[in-house]
Amino acid sequence: MTALRVIHGAAALTAAGCLAVTLGTGLADRGIALAFGVLIAVGELTRWTDAEARQAAPLAAAGSLAYALLGADAGRPTHHHAAQVVTVVLAAAVLGAVPHIWSGRTPTLDHLARRVLTVGFTAVCFQPLCNEGLFASWEGPAYALLLIALLGLTGLCDALLAAALAHARTRWPFAPRLREELRGLLGIGSAVGATGAVMALAVAVVGLWALPVFCLPLLLTQLSIRRYAAVRATYRQTIASLARATEIAGYTPVGHARRVAALSLAVGRDLGLAGGELTVLEYAALMHDIGQLSLVDPVPAGATASLPAAQQRRIALLGGAVVRQTGVDAAVAVVVERQADPCREQPVAARIVRAVNAYEELTRDAGPEGPLRALEKLRLATAGDYAPEVVESLARVLARPRGWREAAPARGEGRRTALSDPAPGWVTHG
């Protein structure tokens, strides 16, 4: 947790120092500060929570970056400094978050720390040099490249912070999480950064009236992303409902597929899977038993791990055939089909589903000593049935107090899943 304390402490010191400097020097260009403060506050009011419980506020993020990169207003040089940028952004973010806090959707300290540090980084890199007039002779492509370079460094800084915070809180591997964050920069992150730069350039030429004009495209993008997220959430709920067919028909115990999916996701993250790999893993884990619907005689308690290898493969192939008929990604069907193959021939996702399914069946109604005995049996079977690295990852995940339960897929909505592409930190709420 050292990294967590360091990041939070750095953000708190930055915010306190900037507030003290701003109070001491006074607020420069108050009309500009008010306009950007209102924009950021409105952006926070319109933020939403995605499937990963991340509060996305692209409009507020773009406004924050634009204020940090602002060097002129309608041709007249501005006089605000980096400390004032951080103070205004922080005050507006807190003001815009009040209704969300009142309704119980409290912003996290992680997002707040990332917002303060990333905006502060951009402002410190730009404002002192701009106020000294060093950029006065920069025109055209040179100035645009400068802003692009600063935005790229800001995105990289935030990705590192986000990955470090996630690693500190969950102990998930740092490198895969960093790849996820960097991949998010190519999506809405690039739109937010570009909008922030364009806002700063437009205000420098035509004044503050450029703000509402250039907010409209980002608001439309935000609306489209929210609709897309709703479609993906509905799609996942449909798959989860289909996976429950085996429970409703009495072939498997209630909640078995959900538990296997939750634990499989945690093991997948521990092994370094990310993005689409986790999505395939979750879908396959939810539907891993669907082949039992084709059986005439149900397997007792739906426990397939103890069946002969030939029967396991038959059920797996039947399940893959069913998955292909549902129109789900073919990669999910492959994982379902190959979960009973020899361990060394399986893809990583199939190895995970097989081991986690066996663990869940072995611990069912096994009493307090069930988990330890189940892990012991899995370790003894690593010579042929289960991948040693998966079993050891499973043991690490289970040793964490709450880590894998926080990654559990939702019954309906509002829980953390792997189905939504992560938004970069400068999009998330601060």
Coordinates of C-alpha atoms in Angstrom, one line a residue:
M1 CA 0.0 0.0 0.0
T2 CA 3.0 2.3 -0.1
A3 CA 2.3 3.4 -3.6
L4 CA -1.3 4.3 -2.6
R5 CA -0.1 6.5 0.2
V6 CA 2.5 8.1 -1.9
I7 CA 0.1 9.0 -4.7
H8 CA -2.6 10.2 -2.3
G9 CA -0.1 12.2 -0.3
A10 CA 1.4 13.8 -3.4
A11 CA -2.1 14.8 -4.6
A12 CA -3.0 16.2 -1.1
L13 CA 0.2 18.2 -0.9
T14 CA -0.3 19.5 -4.5
A15 CA -3.9 20.6 -3.8
A16 CA -3.0 22.2 -0.5
G17 CA 0.0 24.0 -1.9
C18 CA -2.0 25.3 -5.0
L19 CA -4.8 26.5 -2.8
A20 CA -2.4 28.4 -0.5
V21 CA -0.7 30.0 -3.5
T22 CA -4.0 31.0 -5.1
L23 CA -5.3 32.5 -1.8
G24 CA -2.1 34.4 -1.4
T25 CA -1.9 35.9 -4.9
G26 CA -5.5 36.2 -5.6
L27 CA -7.6 35.0 -8.5
A28 CA -6.4 36.3 -11.9
D29 CA -8.7 36.6 -14.9
R30 CA -11.8 35.9 -12.8
G31 CA -14.2 35.8 -15.7
I32 CA -12.1 33.1 -17.4
A33 CA -11.8 31.1 -14.2
L34 CA -15.5 31.3 -13.7
A35 CA -16.3 30.2 -17.2
F36 CA -14.0 27.1 -17.0
G37 CA -15.2 26.4 -13.5
V38 CA -18.8 26.2 -14.6
L39 CA -17.8 24.0 -17.6
I40 CA -16.0 21.6 -15.4
A41 CA -18.8 21.5 -12.8
V42 CA -21.4 20.9 -15.5
G43 CA -19.2 18.1 -16.8
E44 CA -19.1 16.5 -13.4
L45 CA -22.9 16.8 -13.1
T46 CA -23.3 14.9 -16.3
R47 CA -20.8 12.1 -15.5
W48 CA -22.0 8.6 -15.3
T49 CA -20.8 5.3 -13.8
D50 CA -19.9 2.6 -16.2
A51 CA -19.9 -1.2 -15.8
E52 CA -16.5 -1.0 -14.0
A53 CA -17.9 1.4 -11.4
R54 CA -15.7 4.1 -12.9
Q55 CA -17.2 7.6 -12.9
A56 CA -16.6 8.9 -16.4
A57 CA -16.7 12.7 -17.0
P58 CA -15.2 13.4 -20.4
L59 CA -16.6 17.0 -20.6
A60 CA -15.0 17.9 -17.2
A61 CA -11.7 16.3 -18.2
A62 CA -11.6 18.2 -21.5
G63 CA -12.4 21.5 -19.8
S64 CA -9.7 20.9 -17.2
L65 CA -7.1 20.2 -19.9
A66 CA -8.2 23.3 -21.9
Y67 CA -7.8 25.6 -18.9
A68 CA -4.4 24.1 -18.2
L69 CA -3.4 24.8 -21.8
L70 CA -5.0 28.2 -22.1
G71 CA -2.5 31.0 -23.1
A72 CA -4.8 33.7 -24.4
D73 CA -8.4 34.9 -24.5
A74 CA -9.5 36.5 -27.8
G75 CA -5.9 37.5 -28.5
R76 CA -5.2 38.9 -25.1
P77 CA -2.6 37.0 -23.0
T78 CA -3.9 35.4 -19.8
H79 CA -2.2 35.7 -16.4
H80 CA -3.4 32.7 -14.4
H81 CA -0.7 30.4 -13.1
A82 CA -0.5 26.6 -12.6
A83 CA -1.6 26.7 -9.0
Q84 CA -4.8 28.6 -9.9
V85 CA -5.5 26.0 -12.6
V86 CA -5.4 23.2 -10.0
T87 CA -7.4 25.2 -7.5
V88 CA -10.2 26.0 -10.0
V89 CA -10.4 22.5 -11.3
L90 CA -10.5 21.0 -7.8
A91 CA -13.2 23.4 -6.6
A92 CA -15.3 22.9 -9.7
A93 CA -14.9 19.1 -9.5
V94 CA -16.0 19.0 -5.8
L95 CA -18.9 21.3 -6.6
G96 CA -20.1 19.2 -9.5
A97 CA -19.8 16.1 -7.4
V98 CA -22.2 17.3 -4.6
P99 CA -25.4 15.8 -6.2
H100 CA -23.6 12.5 -6.8
I101 CA -22.3 12.4 -3.2
W102 CA -25.8 13.3 -1.9
S103 CA -27.3 10.3 -3.9
G104 CA -24.7 8.0 -2.5
R105 CA -22.4 7.8 -5.6
T106 CA -19.3 9.2 -3.8
P107 CA -16.2 9.8 -5.9
T108 CA -13.1 7.8 -4.9
L109 CA -9.9 9.3 -3.6
D110 CA -8.1 7.5 -6.4
H111 CA -9.9 9.4 -9.1
L112 CA -9.5 12.7 -7.3
A113 CA -5.8 12.2 -6.8
R114 CA -5.3 11.3 -10.5
R115 CA -7.3 14.4 -11.6
V116 CA -5.2 16.8 -9.4
L117 CA -1.9 15.3 -10.4
T118 CA -2.5 15.0 -14.1
V119 CA -4.0 18.5 -14.5
G120 CA -1.2 19.8 -12.3
F121 CA 1.4 18.2 -14.5
T122 CA -0.1 19.7 -17.6
A123 CA -0.4 23.2 -16.1
V124 CA 3.2 23.1 -14.6
C125 CA 4.6 22.1 -18.0
F126 CA 2.7 24.8 -19.9
Q127 CA 1.7 27.9 -17.8
P128 CA 5.1 29.1 -16.5
L129 CA 6.7 29.1 -20.0
C130 CA 3.6 30.6 -21.5
N131 CA 3.4 33.4 -19.0
E132 CA 7.1 34.2 -19.7
G133 CA 6.2 34.7 -23.4
L134 CA 8.3 31.8 -24.6
F135 CA 5.5 30.5 -26.9
A136 CA 4.6 33.9 -28.4
S137 CA 6.6 33.2 -31.5
W138 CA 5.3 29.6 -31.9
E139 CA 2.7 29.5 -34.7
G140 CA 0.9 26.9 -36.8
P141 CA 2.2 23.3 -36.7
A142 CA 4.9 24.0 -34.1
Y143 CA 2.3 25.2 -31.5
A144 CA -0.1 22.3 -32.3
L145 CA 2.7 19.8 -32.0
L146 CA 3.6 21.3 -28.6
L147 CA 0.0 20.8 -27.3
I148 CA -0.1 17.2 -28.7
A149 CA 3.2 16.4 -27.0
L150 CA 1.9 17.8 -23.7
L151 CA -1.3 15.8 -24.0
G152 CA 0.6 12.6 -24.8
L153 CA 2.8 13.1 -21.7
T154 CA -0.3 13.8 -19.6
G155 CA -2.0 10.6 -20.8
L156 CA 1.1 8.6 -20.1
C157 CA 1.4 10.1 -16.6
D158 CA -2.2 9.3 -15.8
A159 CA -1.9 5.7 -17.2
L160 CA 1.0 5.1 -14.9
L161 CA -0.9 6.5 -11.9
A162 CA -4.0 4.4 -12.7
A163 CA -2.0 1.2 -13.1
A164 CA 0.0 1.8 -9.9
L165 CA -3.2 2.5 -8.0
A166 CA -4.9 -0.6 -9.3
H167 CA -1.8 -2.7 -8.5
A168 CA -1.7 -1.3 -5.0
R169 CA -5.3 -2.0 -4.3
T170 CA -5.8 -5.4 -6.0
R171 CA -2.3 -6.8 -6.5
W172 CA -3.1 -7.4 -10.1
P173 CA 0.0 -7.4 -12.3
F174 CA 1.2 -3.9 -13.2
A175 CA 2.1 -4.4 -16.8
P176 CA -1.3 -5.8 -18.1
R177 CA -3.1 -3.0 -16.2
L178 CA -0.9 -0.4 -17.8
R179 CA -1.6 -1.9 -21.2
E180 CA -5.3 -1.6 -20.5
E181 CA -4.9 2.1 -19.5
L182 CA -2.8 2.9 -22.6
R183 CA -5.4 1.1 -24.8
G184 CA -8.1 3.3 -23.3
L185 CA -6.2 6.4 -24.5
L186 CA -6.8 5.4 -28.1
G187 CA -10.6 5.5 -27.5
I188 CA -12.4 8.3 -25.8
G189 CA -9.1 9.5 -24.3
S190 CA -7.9 10.8 -27.6
A191 CA -11.3 12.6 -28.2
V192 CA -11.0 14.2 -24.7
G193 CA -7.4 15.3 -25.3
A194 CA -8.2 16.7 -28.8
T195 CA -11.2 18.5 -27.5
G196 CA -9.2 20.1 -24.7
A197 CA -6.5 21.3 -27.1
V198 CA -9.1 22.7 -29.6
M199 CA -11.0 24.5 -26.8
A200 CA -7.8 26.2 -25.7
L201 CA -6.9 27.2 -29.2
A202 CA -10.4 28.4 -30.0
V203 CA -10.7 30.5 -26.8
A204 CA -7.3 32.1 -27.7
V205 CA -8.8 33.3 -31.0
V206 CA -12.5 34.0 -30.5
G207 CA -12.9 34.1 -26.7
L208 CA -15.0 32.3 -24.2
W209 CA -17.9 31.9 -26.6
A210 CA -15.9 29.0 -28.1
L211 CA -16.5 26.9 -25.1
P212 CA -20.2 26.0 -25.6
V213 CA -19.6 25.5 -29.4
F214 CA -16.8 23.0 -28.9
C215 CA -18.5 21.2 -26.0
L216 CA -21.3 20.0 -28.3
P217 CA -19.3 17.3 -30.2
L218 CA -18.0 15.8 -27.0
L219 CA -21.5 15.8 -25.4
L220 CA -22.8 13.9 -28.5
T221 CA -19.8 11.5 -28.2
Q222 CA -20.6 11.0 -24.5
L223 CA -24.2 10.2 -25.3
S224 CA -23.2 7.7 -27.9
I225 CA -20.8 6.0 -25.5
R226 CA -23.4 5.7 -22.9
R227 CA -25.8 4.1 -25.3
Y228 CA -23.1 1.7 -26.4
A229 CA -22.3 0.8 -22.8
A230 CA -26.0 0.2 -22.2
V231 CA -26.1 -2.2 -25.2
R232 CA -23.1 -4.1 -24.0
A233 CA -24.6 -4.3 -20.5
T234 CA -27.8 -5.7 -22.0
Y235 CA -25.8 -8.2 -24.1
R236 CA -24.0 -9.4 -21.0
Q237 CA -27.2 -9.8 -19.0
T238 CA -28.6 -11.9 -21.9
I239 CA -25.5 -14.2 -21.7
A240 CA -25.9 -14.4 -17.9
S241 CA -29.5 -15.3 -18.3
L242 CA -28.7 -18.0 -20.9
A243 CA -26.0 -19.4 -18.6
R244 CA -28.7 -19.8 -15.8
A245 CA -30.6 -22.2 -18.0
T246 CA -28.7 -25.1 -16.5
E247 CA -29.6 -23.9 -13.0
I248 CA -33.3 -23.4 -13.8
A249 CA -33.4 -26.9 -15.4
G250 CA -31.8 -28.4 -12.3
Y251 CA -28.6 -29.5 -14.0
T252 CA -26.3 -27.3 -11.9
P253 CA -26.6 -25.7 -8.4
V254 CA -27.9 -22.2 -8.2
G255 CA -25.1 -19.6 -8.5
H256 CA -22.5 -22.1 -9.8
A257 CA -21.8 -20.3 -13.1
R258 CA -21.7 -16.9 -11.5
R259 CA -19.2 -18.1 -8.9
V260 CA -17.0 -19.7 -11.5
A261 CA -17.1 -16.6 -13.6
A262 CA -16.1 -14.3 -10.7
L263 CA -13.2 -16.4 -9.6
S264 CA -12.1 -17.0 -13.2
L265 CA -11.9 -13.3 -13.8
A266 CA -9.8 -12.8 -10.7
V267 CA -7.4 -15.6 -11.7
G268 CA -7.2 -14.2 -15.3
R269 CA -6.2 -10.8 -14.0
D270 CA -3.6 -12.3 -11.7
L271 CA -2.1 -14.1 -14.7
G272 CA -2.0 -11.0 -16.8
L273 CA -5.0 -11.2 -19.0
A274 CA -6.6 -8.0 -20.0
G275 CA -9.3 -6.4 -22.2
G276 CA -10.9 -8.7 -24.7
E277 CA -9.2 -11.8 -23.2
L278 CA -11.0 -11.2 -19.9
T279 CA -14.3 -10.7 -21.7
V280 CA -13.9 -14.1 -23.5
L281 CA -12.9 -15.7 -20.2
E282 CA -16.0 -14.4 -18.4
Y283 CA -18.4 -15.4 -21.1
A284 CA -16.8 -18.9 -21.3
A285 CA -16.9 -19.3 -17.5
L286 CA -20.6 -18.3 -17.4
M287 CA -21.5 -20.8 -20.2
H288 CA -19.0 -23.6 -19.4
D289 CA -21.8 -26.0 -18.2
I290 CA -24.3 -25.3 -20.9
G291 CA -23.5 -28.5 -22.7
Q292 CA -25.3 -30.4 -19.9
L293 CA -28.6 -29.2 -21.3
S294 CA -28.1 -31.8 -24.1
L295 CA -27.8 -34.7 -21.7
V296 CA -30.7 -37.1 -21.2
D297 CA -29.6 -38.0 -17.7
P298 CA -28.3 -35.1 -15.6
V299 CA -24.9 -35.4 -13.9
P300 CA -25.3 -35.6 -10.1
A301 CA -25.1 -32.1 -8.7
G302 CA -23.8 -31.0 -12.1
A303 CA -20.2 -32.0 -11.0
T304 CA -18.4 -32.6 -14.2
A305 CA -14.8 -32.5 -12.8
S306 CA -15.1 -36.1 -11.5
L307 CA -16.5 -37.6 -14.7
P308 CA -14.4 -39.8 -17.0
A309 CA -12.3 -37.7 -19.5
A310 CA -14.4 -38.9 -22.5
Q311 CA -17.6 -37.8 -21.0
Q312 CA -16.2 -34.5 -20.0
R313 CA -15.1 -33.9 -23.6
R314 CA -18.5 -34.9 -24.9
I315 CA -20.2 -32.3 -22.6
A316 CA -17.7 -29.7 -23.6
L317 CA -18.2 -30.2 -27.3
L318 CA -22.0 -30.1 -26.8
G319 CA -21.6 -26.9 -24.9
G320 CA -19.4 -25.4 -27.7
A321 CA -22.1 -26.2 -30.3
V322 CA -24.7 -24.5 -28.2
V323 CA -22.6 -21.4 -27.7
R324 CA -22.0 -21.2 -31.5
Q325 CA -25.7 -21.2 -32.1
T326 CA -26.2 -18.2 -29.8
G327 CA -24.1 -15.9 -31.9
V328 CA -21.6 -15.2 -29.2
D329 CA -17.9 -14.6 -30.2
A330 CA -16.4 -17.8 -31.6
A331 CA -13.5 -17.5 -29.2
V332 CA -15.9 -18.2 -26.4
A333 CA -17.1 -21.4 -28.0
V334 CA -13.5 -22.5 -28.5
V335 CA -12.8 -22.1 -24.8
V336 CA -16.0 -24.0 -23.8
E337 CA -15.1 -26.8 -26.3
R338 CA -11.6 -27.2 -25.1
Q339 CA -12.0 -27.0 -21.3
A340 CA -11.8 -30.8 -21.1
D341 CA -8.8 -31.2 -23.5
P342 CA -5.4 -32.3 -22.2
C343 CA -4.0 -29.4 -20.1
R344 CA -1.0 -28.6 -22.3
E345 CA -3.2 -28.3 -25.4
Q346 CA -5.6 -25.9 -23.9
P347 CA -5.7 -22.1 -24.3
V348 CA -5.1 -20.2 -21.1
A349 CA -8.8 -19.3 -20.7
A350 CA -9.8 -23.0 -20.9
R351 CA -7.2 -23.9 -18.3
I352 CA -8.5 -21.3 -15.9
V353 CA -12.2 -22.3 -16.4
R354 CA -11.3 -26.0 -15.8
A355 CA -9.3 -25.4 -12.6
V356 CA -11.8 -23.0 -11.1
N357 CA -14.8 -25.2 -12.0
A358 CA -13.1 -28.1 -10.3
Y359 CA -12.3 -26.0 -7.2
E360 CA -15.9 -24.8 -6.9
E361 CA -17.2 -28.3 -7.2
L362 CA -14.7 -29.6 -4.6
T363 CA -15.5 -26.9 -2.1
R364 CA -19.3 -27.2 -2.4
D365 CA -20.7 -28.2 1.0
A366 CA -17.2 -29.3 2.1
G367 CA -17.0 -27.3 5.3
P368 CA -14.3 -25.0 6.7
E369 CA -11.4 -27.2 5.5
G370 CA -12.8 -27.6 2.0
P371 CA -10.8 -24.9 0.3
L372 CA -7.4 -26.2 1.5
R373 CA -8.3 -29.8 0.6
A374 CA -9.5 -28.7 -2.8
L375 CA -6.3 -26.8 -3.5
E376 CA -4.3 -29.8 -2.4
K377 CA -6.2 -32.1 -4.8
L378 CA -5.7 -29.6 -7.6
R379 CA -2.0 -29.4 -6.9
L380 CA -1.7 -33.2 -6.9
A381 CA -3.4 -33.3 -10.3
T382 CA -1.1 -30.7 -12.0
A383 CA 0.8 -33.4 -13.7
G384 CA -1.9 -33.9 -16.3
D385 CA -5.3 -32.3 -15.5
Y386 CA -4.6 -28.8 -14.3
A387 CA -2.0 -26.2 -15.2
P388 CA 0.4 -25.6 -12.3
E389 CA 0.5 -21.8 -12.9
V390 CA -3.3 -21.6 -12.9
V391 CA -3.5 -23.5 -9.6
E392 CA -0.9 -21.4 -8.0
S393 CA -2.6 -18.2 -9.2
L394 CA -5.9 -19.5 -7.8
A395 CA -4.2 -20.0 -4.4
R396 CA -2.8 -16.4 -4.5
V397 CA -6.3 -15.0 -5.4
L398 CA -8.0 -17.0 -2.6
A399 CA -5.4 -15.7 -0.1
R400 CA -6.5 -12.1 -0.7
P401 CA -9.2 -10.9 1.7
R402 CA -11.6 -9.4 -0.8
G403 CA -9.7 -9.1 -4.1
W404 CA -11.5 -11.6 -6.2
R405 CA -14.9 -10.8 -4.9
E406 CA -14.5 -7.2 -6.0
A407 CA -14.1 -8.5 -9.5
A408 CA -17.3 -10.6 -9.4
P409 CA -19.6 -10.3 -12.3
A410 CA -22.9 -8.6 -11.6
R411 CA -26.3 -10.3 -11.3
G412 CA -27.7 -7.4 -13.2
E413 CA -25.7 -4.3 -13.1
G414 CA -23.6 -2.0 -10.9
R415 CA -20.8 -4.4 -10.2
R416 CA -17.2 -4.5 -11.6
T417 CA -16.8 -6.7 -14.7
A418 CA -14.4 -7.0 -17.6
L419 CA -16.9 -6.1 -20.3
S420 CA -16.3 -2.4 -20.6
D421 CA -13.1 -0.9 -22.1
P422 CA -11.5 1.1 -19.3
A423 CA -11.7 4.9 -19.8
P424 CA -8.4 6.7 -19.2
G425 CA -8.0 8.6 -15.9
W426 CA -8.4 12.0 -17.4
V427 CA -11.9 10.9 -18.4
T428 CA -12.8 9.6 -15.0
H429 CA -14.1 11.7 -12.2
G430 CA -11.8 13.6 -10.0

